[in-house]
Amino acid sequence: MKYISEDIKAVFERDPAAKSIWEVLLCYPGLHAILNHRLAHFLYKHKIFLLSRIISQISRFFTGIEIHPGAVIGRRFFIDHGMGIVIGETTEIGDDVTMYQGATLGGTGKDKGKRHPTVGNNVTIGAGAKVLGPITIGDNTKIGAGAVVLKNLSSNITAVGIPAQETKRISVSNTILGKAQCSQGDTSEVEKIVTDIQGKVMQRLN
């Protein structure tokens, strides 16, 4: 029951459109899917496989969200919009994760046993993103819309593109203004930094 109340609270915290408890309980398919999964997963852990799959299948029919009952999902999980989301059997999801419509935590078809992703805490998975295979996504990572992730991602980064590439956060000390620290009459340091950046951009393009 604690997980369920936290799932409901997560809707209000992450969706500005949520107006009332009745609206959330009656009109949020993402919440319906996760509540059904909590029950299905409980049955799955107790080896009541058929009933757990039936509950999962009924939930999929009404919500458009497919979560295998074997998937392990942490606290305060939030699905926004939700249509087309797929979460595979051996997926492991940490706390405070958000997923958007069309996202997939799936397999590649090449692996046996553990074949789906492990997602850390406070991760955001954008609309249409595909995270495939027994890979690990670090804490506080954001996966951009439409990205295809095929390898491990470290913590505290943003990943975008096909295949997804990590985009490091740049601290103030690493910006041009932070590094230059030069007077108005001395632009040599700025020119050096700009030239260095241009060189790195050309390397990426080539």
PDB file of C-alpha atoms in Angstrom:
ATOM      1  CA  MET A   1       0.000   0.000   0.000  1.00  0.00           C
ATOM      2  CA  LYS A   2       2.904   2.370   0.679  1.00  0.00           C
ATOM      3  CA  TYR A   3       4.189   1.980  -2.878  1.00  0.00           C
ATOM      4  CA  ILE A   4       0.695   2.635  -4.236  1.00  0.00           C
ATOM      5  CA  SER A   5       0.219   5.853  -2.263  1.00  0.00           C
ATOM      6  CA  GLU A   6       3.655   7.029  -3.397  1.00  0.00           C
ATOM      7  CA  ASP A   7       2.801   6.252  -7.033  1.00  0.00           C
ATOM      8  CA  ILE A   8      -0.310   8.424  -6.716  1.00  0.00           C
ATOM      9  CA  LYS A   9       1.662  11.219  -5.078  1.00  0.00           C
ATOM     10  CA  ALA A  10       4.241  11.060  -7.886  1.00  0.00           C
ATOM     11  CA  VAL A  11       1.538  11.946 -10.419  1.00  0.00           C
ATOM     12  CA  PHE A  12       0.788  15.216  -8.621  1.00  0.00           C
ATOM     13  CA  GLU A  13       4.486  16.011  -8.224  1.00  0.00           C
ATOM     14  CA  ARG A  14       5.404  15.475 -11.895  1.00  0.00           C
ATOM     15  CA  ASP A  15       2.284  16.340 -13.881  1.00  0.00           C
ATOM     16  CA  PRO A  16       1.062  19.953 -13.617  1.00  0.00           C
ATOM     17  CA  ALA A  17      -2.157  18.889 -15.374  1.00  0.00           C
ATOM     18  CA  ALA A  18      -3.243  16.736 -12.412  1.00  0.00           C
ATOM     19  CA  LYS A  19      -6.080  18.630 -10.727  1.00  0.00           C
ATOM     20  CA  SER A  20      -7.686  16.263  -8.227  1.00  0.00           C
ATOM     21  CA  ILE A  21      -7.339  12.840  -6.669  1.00  0.00           C
ATOM     22  CA  TRP A  22     -10.451  11.593  -8.484  1.00  0.00           C
ATOM     23  CA  GLU A  23      -9.112  12.754 -11.825  1.00  0.00           C
ATOM     24  CA  VAL A  24      -5.837  10.953 -11.198  1.00  0.00           C
ATOM     25  CA  LEU A  25      -7.509   7.745 -10.029  1.00  0.00           C
ATOM     26  CA  LEU A  26      -9.999   7.622 -12.903  1.00  0.00           C
ATOM     27  CA  CYS A  27      -8.221   9.212 -15.866  1.00  0.00           C
ATOM     28  CA  TYR A  28      -4.529   8.301 -15.705  1.00  0.00           C
ATOM     29  CA  PRO A  29      -3.767   5.066 -17.609  1.00  0.00           C
ATOM     30  CA  GLY A  30      -0.127   5.241 -16.538  1.00  0.00           C
ATOM     31  CA  LEU A  31      -1.194   5.009 -12.908  1.00  0.00           C
ATOM     32  CA  HIS A  32      -3.646   2.209 -13.715  1.00  0.00           C
ATOM     33  CA  ALA A  33      -0.845   0.272 -15.412  1.00  0.00           C
ATOM     34  CA  ILE A  34       1.557   0.564 -12.481  1.00  0.00           C
ATOM     35  CA  LEU A  35      -1.110  -0.309  -9.897  1.00  0.00           C
ATOM     36  CA  ASN A  36      -2.058  -3.401 -11.897  1.00  0.00           C
ATOM     37  CA  HIS A  37       1.621  -4.268 -12.174  1.00  0.00           C
ATOM     38  CA  ARG A  38       2.120  -4.090  -8.414  1.00  0.00           C
ATOM     39  CA  LEU A  39      -0.522  -6.803  -8.021  1.00  0.00           C
ATOM     40  CA  ALA A  40       0.700  -8.861 -10.980  1.00  0.00           C
ATOM     41  CA  HIS A  41       4.289  -8.717  -9.740  1.00  0.00           C
ATOM     42  CA  PHE A  42       3.237  -9.866  -6.264  1.00  0.00           C
ATOM     43  CA  LEU A  43       1.571 -12.914  -7.810  1.00  0.00           C
ATOM     44  CA  TYR A  44       4.541 -13.507 -10.107  1.00  0.00           C
ATOM     45  CA  LYS A  45       6.956 -13.566  -7.147  1.00  0.00           C
ATOM     46  CA  HIS A  46       4.720 -16.185  -5.522  1.00  0.00           C
ATOM     47  CA  LYS A  47       4.887 -18.271  -8.717  1.00  0.00           C
ATOM     48  CA  ILE A  48       1.240 -17.710  -9.642  1.00  0.00           C
ATOM     49  CA  PHE A  49       2.376 -17.101 -13.193  1.00  0.00           C
ATOM     50  CA  LEU A  50      -0.819 -17.573 -15.189  1.00  0.00           C
ATOM     51  CA  LEU A  51      -2.945 -15.220 -13.100  1.00  0.00           C
ATOM     52  CA  SER A  52      -0.182 -12.620 -13.076  1.00  0.00           C
ATOM     53  CA  ARG A  53      -0.010 -12.748 -16.878  1.00  0.00           C
ATOM     54  CA  ILE A  54      -3.792 -12.488 -17.173  1.00  0.00           C
ATOM     55  CA  ILE A  55      -3.790  -9.331 -15.038  1.00  0.00           C
ATOM     56  CA  SER A  56      -0.943  -7.924 -17.122  1.00  0.00           C
ATOM     57  CA  GLN A  57      -2.789  -8.699 -20.353  1.00  0.00           C
ATOM     58  CA  ILE A  58      -6.030  -7.085 -19.159  1.00  0.00           C
ATOM     59  CA  SER A  59      -4.076  -4.014 -18.077  1.00  0.00           C
ATOM     60  CA  ARG A  60      -2.426  -3.830 -21.490  1.00  0.00           C
ATOM     61  CA  PHE A  61      -5.826  -3.985 -23.205  1.00  0.00           C
ATOM     62  CA  PHE A  62      -7.245  -1.074 -21.194  1.00  0.00           C
ATOM     63  CA  THR A  63      -4.141   1.144 -20.928  1.00  0.00           C
ATOM     64  CA  GLY A  64      -2.030   0.439 -24.020  1.00  0.00           C
ATOM     65  CA  ILE A  65       0.930  -0.116 -21.686  1.00  0.00           C
ATOM     66  CA  GLU A  66       2.690  -3.495 -21.564  1.00  0.00           C
ATOM     67  CA  ILE A  67       4.589  -4.341 -18.383  1.00  0.00           C
ATOM     68  CA  HIS A  68       5.681  -7.931 -17.876  1.00  0.00           C
ATOM     69  CA  PRO A  69       4.766  -9.069 -14.336  1.00  0.00           C
ATOM     70  CA  GLY A  70       8.349 -10.189 -13.781  1.00  0.00           C
ATOM     71  CA  ALA A  71       9.723  -6.648 -14.099  1.00  0.00           C
ATOM     72  CA  VAL A  72      11.001  -5.132 -10.843  1.00  0.00           C
ATOM     73  CA  ILE A  73       9.873  -1.515 -10.441  1.00  0.00           C
ATOM     74  CA  GLY A  74      10.907   0.789  -7.613  1.00  0.00           C
ATOM     75  CA  ARG A  75       9.061   3.473  -5.706  1.00  0.00           C
ATOM     76  CA  ARG A  76       7.326   6.571  -7.111  1.00  0.00           C
ATOM     77  CA  PHE A  77       7.313   5.314 -10.699  1.00  0.00           C
ATOM     78  CA  PHE A  78       5.537   7.713 -13.073  1.00  0.00           C
ATOM     79  CA  ILE A  79       4.292   7.016 -16.594  1.00  0.00           C
ATOM     80  CA  ASP A  80       3.200  10.143 -18.480  1.00  0.00           C
ATOM     81  CA  HIS A  81       0.687   9.614 -21.322  1.00  0.00           C
ATOM     82  CA  GLY A  82       1.931   6.043 -21.593  1.00  0.00           C
ATOM     83  CA  MET A  83       0.485   4.655 -24.818  1.00  0.00           C
ATOM     84  CA  GLY A  84       2.870   2.161 -26.394  1.00  0.00           C
ATOM     85  CA  ILE A  85       5.242   1.717 -23.456  1.00  0.00           C
ATOM     86  CA  VAL A  86       6.838  -1.753 -23.193  1.00  0.00           C
ATOM     87  CA  ILE A  87       8.779  -3.045 -20.167  1.00  0.00           C
ATOM     88  CA  GLY A  88      10.311  -6.517 -20.438  1.00  0.00           C
ATOM     89  CA  GLU A  89      10.426  -9.383 -17.951  1.00  0.00           C
ATOM     90  CA  THR A  90      13.949  -8.982 -16.529  1.00  0.00           C
ATOM     91  CA  THR A  91      13.868  -5.183 -16.403  1.00  0.00           C
ATOM     92  CA  GLU A  92      14.892  -3.603 -13.095  1.00  0.00           C
ATOM     93  CA  ILE A  93      13.833   0.000 -12.433  1.00  0.00           C
ATOM     94  CA  GLY A  94      14.987   2.120  -9.495  1.00  0.00           C
ATOM     95  CA  ASP A  95      13.115   4.795  -7.557  1.00  0.00           C
ATOM     96  CA  ASP A  96      11.695   8.067  -8.928  1.00  0.00           C
ATOM     97  CA  VAL A  97      11.844   7.031 -12.587  1.00  0.00           C
ATOM     98  CA  THR A  98       9.709   8.732 -15.245  1.00  0.00           C
ATOM     99  CA  MET A  99       8.797   7.224 -18.630  1.00  0.00           C
ATOM    100  CA  TYR A 100       6.981   8.846 -21.530  1.00  0.00           C
ATOM    101  CA  GLN A 101       4.797   7.397 -24.265  1.00  0.00           C
ATOM    102  CA  GLY A 102       6.249   4.930 -26.743  1.00  0.00           C
ATOM    103  CA  ALA A 103       9.365   4.190 -24.684  1.00  0.00           C
ATOM    104  CA  THR A 104      10.691   0.626 -24.540  1.00  0.00           C
ATOM    105  CA  LEU A 105      12.829  -1.218 -22.016  1.00  0.00           C
ATOM    106  CA  GLY A 106      13.353  -4.318 -24.105  1.00  0.00           C
ATOM    107  CA  GLY A 107      15.691  -7.032 -25.270  1.00  0.00           C
ATOM    108  CA  THR A 108      17.778  -7.443 -28.395  1.00  0.00           C
ATOM    109  CA  GLY A 109      16.735 -11.034 -29.075  1.00  0.00           C
ATOM    110  CA  LYS A 110      20.332 -12.171 -28.616  1.00  0.00           C
ATOM    111  CA  ASP A 111      20.500 -12.621 -24.846  1.00  0.00           C
ATOM    112  CA  LYS A 112      19.274 -15.314 -22.465  1.00  0.00           C
ATOM    113  CA  GLY A 113      18.473 -14.977 -18.765  1.00  0.00           C
ATOM    114  CA  LYS A 114      18.944 -11.329 -17.805  1.00  0.00           C
ATOM    115  CA  ARG A 115      18.149  -9.686 -21.134  1.00  0.00           C
ATOM    116  CA  HIS A 116      16.523  -6.344 -20.296  1.00  0.00           C
ATOM    117  CA  PRO A 117      17.898  -3.066 -18.903  1.00  0.00           C
ATOM    118  CA  THR A 118      18.662  -2.090 -15.328  1.00  0.00           C
ATOM    119  CA  VAL A 119      17.637   1.526 -14.731  1.00  0.00           C
ATOM    120  CA  GLY A 120      18.978   3.560 -11.809  1.00  0.00           C
ATOM    121  CA  ASN A 121      17.236   6.106  -9.605  1.00  0.00           C
ATOM    122  CA  ASN A 122      15.779   9.417 -10.795  1.00  0.00           C
ATOM    123  CA  VAL A 123      16.040   8.531 -14.492  1.00  0.00           C
ATOM    124  CA  THR A 124      13.883  10.121 -17.198  1.00  0.00           C
ATOM    125  CA  ILE A 125      13.187   8.149 -20.389  1.00  0.00           C
ATOM    126  CA  GLY A 126      11.815  10.340 -23.169  1.00  0.00           C
ATOM    127  CA  ALA A 127       9.009   9.651 -25.625  1.00  0.00           C
ATOM    128  CA  GLY A 128       9.810   6.911 -28.119  1.00  0.00           C
ATOM    129  CA  ALA A 129      13.197   6.097 -26.585  1.00  0.00           C
ATOM    130  CA  LYS A 130      14.405   2.492 -26.873  1.00  0.00           C
ATOM    131  CA  VAL A 131      16.703   1.038 -24.227  1.00  0.00           C
ATOM    132  CA  LEU A 132      17.669  -2.450 -25.331  1.00  0.00           C
ATOM    133  CA  GLY A 133      19.576  -5.354 -23.842  1.00  0.00           C
ATOM    134  CA  PRO A 134      21.041  -6.174 -20.394  1.00  0.00           C
ATOM    135  CA  ILE A 135      22.622  -2.742 -20.025  1.00  0.00           C
ATOM    136  CA  THR A 136      22.766  -0.368 -17.049  1.00  0.00           C
ATOM    137  CA  ILE A 137      21.510   3.216 -16.939  1.00  0.00           C
ATOM    138  CA  GLY A 138      23.106   5.305 -14.186  1.00  0.00           C
ATOM    139  CA  ASP A 139      21.324   7.473 -11.636  1.00  0.00           C
ATOM    140  CA  ASN A 140      19.986  10.921 -12.588  1.00  0.00           C
ATOM    141  CA  THR A 141      20.343  10.237 -16.306  1.00  0.00           C
ATOM    142  CA  LYS A 142      18.005  11.676 -18.935  1.00  0.00           C
ATOM    143  CA  ILE A 143      17.384   9.811 -22.191  1.00  0.00           C
ATOM    144  CA  GLY A 144      16.118  12.044 -24.978  1.00  0.00           C
ATOM    145  CA  ALA A 145      13.027  11.426 -27.089  1.00  0.00           C
ATOM    146  CA  GLY A 146      13.609   8.891 -29.858  1.00  0.00           C
ATOM    147  CA  ALA A 147      17.048   7.854 -28.603  1.00  0.00           C
ATOM    148  CA  VAL A 148      18.199   4.255 -29.058  1.00  0.00           C
ATOM    149  CA  VAL A 149      20.409   3.113 -26.181  1.00  0.00           C
ATOM    150  CA  LEU A 150      22.479  -0.027 -26.763  1.00  0.00           C
ATOM    151  CA  LYS A 151      25.277   0.379 -24.204  1.00  0.00           C
ATOM    152  CA  ASN A 152      25.698   1.340 -20.558  1.00  0.00           C
ATOM    153  CA  LEU A 153      25.146   4.980 -19.616  1.00  0.00           C
ATOM    154  CA  SER A 154      26.895   6.599 -16.674  1.00  0.00           C
ATOM    155  CA  SER A 155      25.170   8.735 -14.045  1.00  0.00           C
ATOM    156  CA  ASN A 156      24.305  12.428 -14.289  1.00  0.00           C
ATOM    157  CA  ILE A 157      24.316  12.724 -18.082  1.00  0.00           C
ATOM    158  CA  THR A 158      21.915  13.277 -20.954  1.00  0.00           C
ATOM    159  CA  ALA A 159      21.898  10.795 -23.852  1.00  0.00           C
ATOM    160  CA  VAL A 160      20.447  11.587 -27.270  1.00  0.00           C
ATOM    161  CA  GLY A 161      20.536  10.226 -30.819  1.00  0.00           C
ATOM    162  CA  ILE A 162      20.687   6.907 -32.676  1.00  0.00           C
ATOM    163  CA  PRO A 163      22.686   5.233 -31.318  1.00  0.00           C
ATOM    164  CA  ALA A 164      22.508   7.328 -28.159  1.00  0.00           C
ATOM    165  CA  GLN A 165      25.564   9.379 -27.256  1.00  0.00           C
ATOM    166  CA  GLU A 166      26.310  10.814 -23.846  1.00  0.00           C
ATOM    167  CA  THR A 167      26.246  14.592 -23.459  1.00  0.00           C
ATOM    168  CA  LYS A 168      28.276  15.676 -20.442  1.00  0.00           C
ATOM    169  CA  ARG A 169      27.055  18.525 -18.285  1.00  0.00           C
ATOM    170  CA  ILE A 170      29.389  21.521 -18.502  1.00  0.00           C
ATOM    171  CA  SER A 171      30.184  23.308 -15.255  1.00  0.00           C
ATOM    172  CA  VAL A 172      30.628  27.065 -15.064  1.00  0.00           C
ATOM    173  CA  SER A 173      34.381  26.614 -14.598  1.00  0.00           C
ATOM    174  CA  ASN A 174      34.541  24.872 -17.977  1.00  0.00           C
ATOM    175  CA  THR A 175      32.726  27.563 -19.949  1.00  0.00           C
ATOM    176  CA  ILE A 176      34.504  30.182 -22.026  1.00  0.00           C
ATOM    177  CA  LEU A 177      33.699  32.934 -19.527  1.00  0.00           C
ATOM    178  CA  GLY A 178      34.824  30.824 -16.613  1.00  0.00           C
ATOM    179  CA  LYS A 179      38.126  29.827 -18.188  1.00  0.00           C
ATOM    180  CA  ALA A 180      39.132  33.068 -19.875  1.00  0.00           C
ATOM    181  CA  GLN A 181      39.354  35.392 -16.876  1.00  0.00           C
ATOM    182  CA  CYS A 182      41.049  37.941 -19.071  1.00  0.00           C
ATOM    183  CA  SER A 183      40.827  41.695 -19.358  1.00  0.00           C
ATOM    184  CA  GLN A 184      39.081  43.497 -22.212  1.00  0.00           C
ATOM    185  CA  GLY A 185      42.443  44.178 -23.802  1.00  0.00           C
ATOM    186  CA  ASP A 186      43.605  40.544 -23.714  1.00  0.00           C
ATOM    187  CA  THR A 187      41.553  38.120 -25.821  1.00  0.00           C
ATOM    188  CA  SER A 188      44.268  35.518 -26.449  1.00  0.00           C
ATOM    189  CA  GLU A 189      42.846  33.103 -23.876  1.00  0.00           C
ATOM    190  CA  VAL A 190      39.357  33.349 -25.360  1.00  0.00           C
ATOM    191  CA  GLU A 191      40.714  32.829 -28.879  1.00  0.00           C
ATOM    192  CA  LYS A 192      42.616  29.754 -27.706  1.00  0.00           C
ATOM    193  CA  ILE A 193      39.498  28.251 -26.133  1.00  0.00           C
ATOM    194  CA  VAL A 194      37.350  28.983 -29.198  1.00  0.00           C
ATOM    195  CA  THR A 195      39.962  27.394 -31.481  1.00  0.00           C
ATOM    196  CA  ASP A 196      40.072  24.321 -29.246  1.00  0.00           C
ATOM    197  CA  ILE A 197      36.274  23.987 -29.360  1.00  0.00           C
ATOM    198  CA  GLN A 198      36.236  24.386 -33.148  1.00  0.00           C
ATOM    199  CA  GLY A 199      38.813  21.624 -33.465  1.00  0.00           C
ATOM    200  CA  LYS A 200      36.738  19.253 -31.330  1.00  0.00           C
ATOM    201  CA  VAL A 201      33.611  20.029 -33.357  1.00  0.00           C
ATOM    202  CA  MET A 202      35.424  19.267 -36.615  1.00  0.00           C
ATOM    203  CA  GLN A 203      36.658  15.961 -35.165  1.00  0.00           C
ATOM    204  CA  ARG A 204      33.080  14.986 -34.280  1.00  0.00           C
ATOM    205  CA  LEU A 205      31.877  15.908 -37.777  1.00  0.00           C
ATOM    206  CA  ASN A 206      34.611  13.857 -39.427  1.00  0.00           C
TER     207      ASN A 206
END
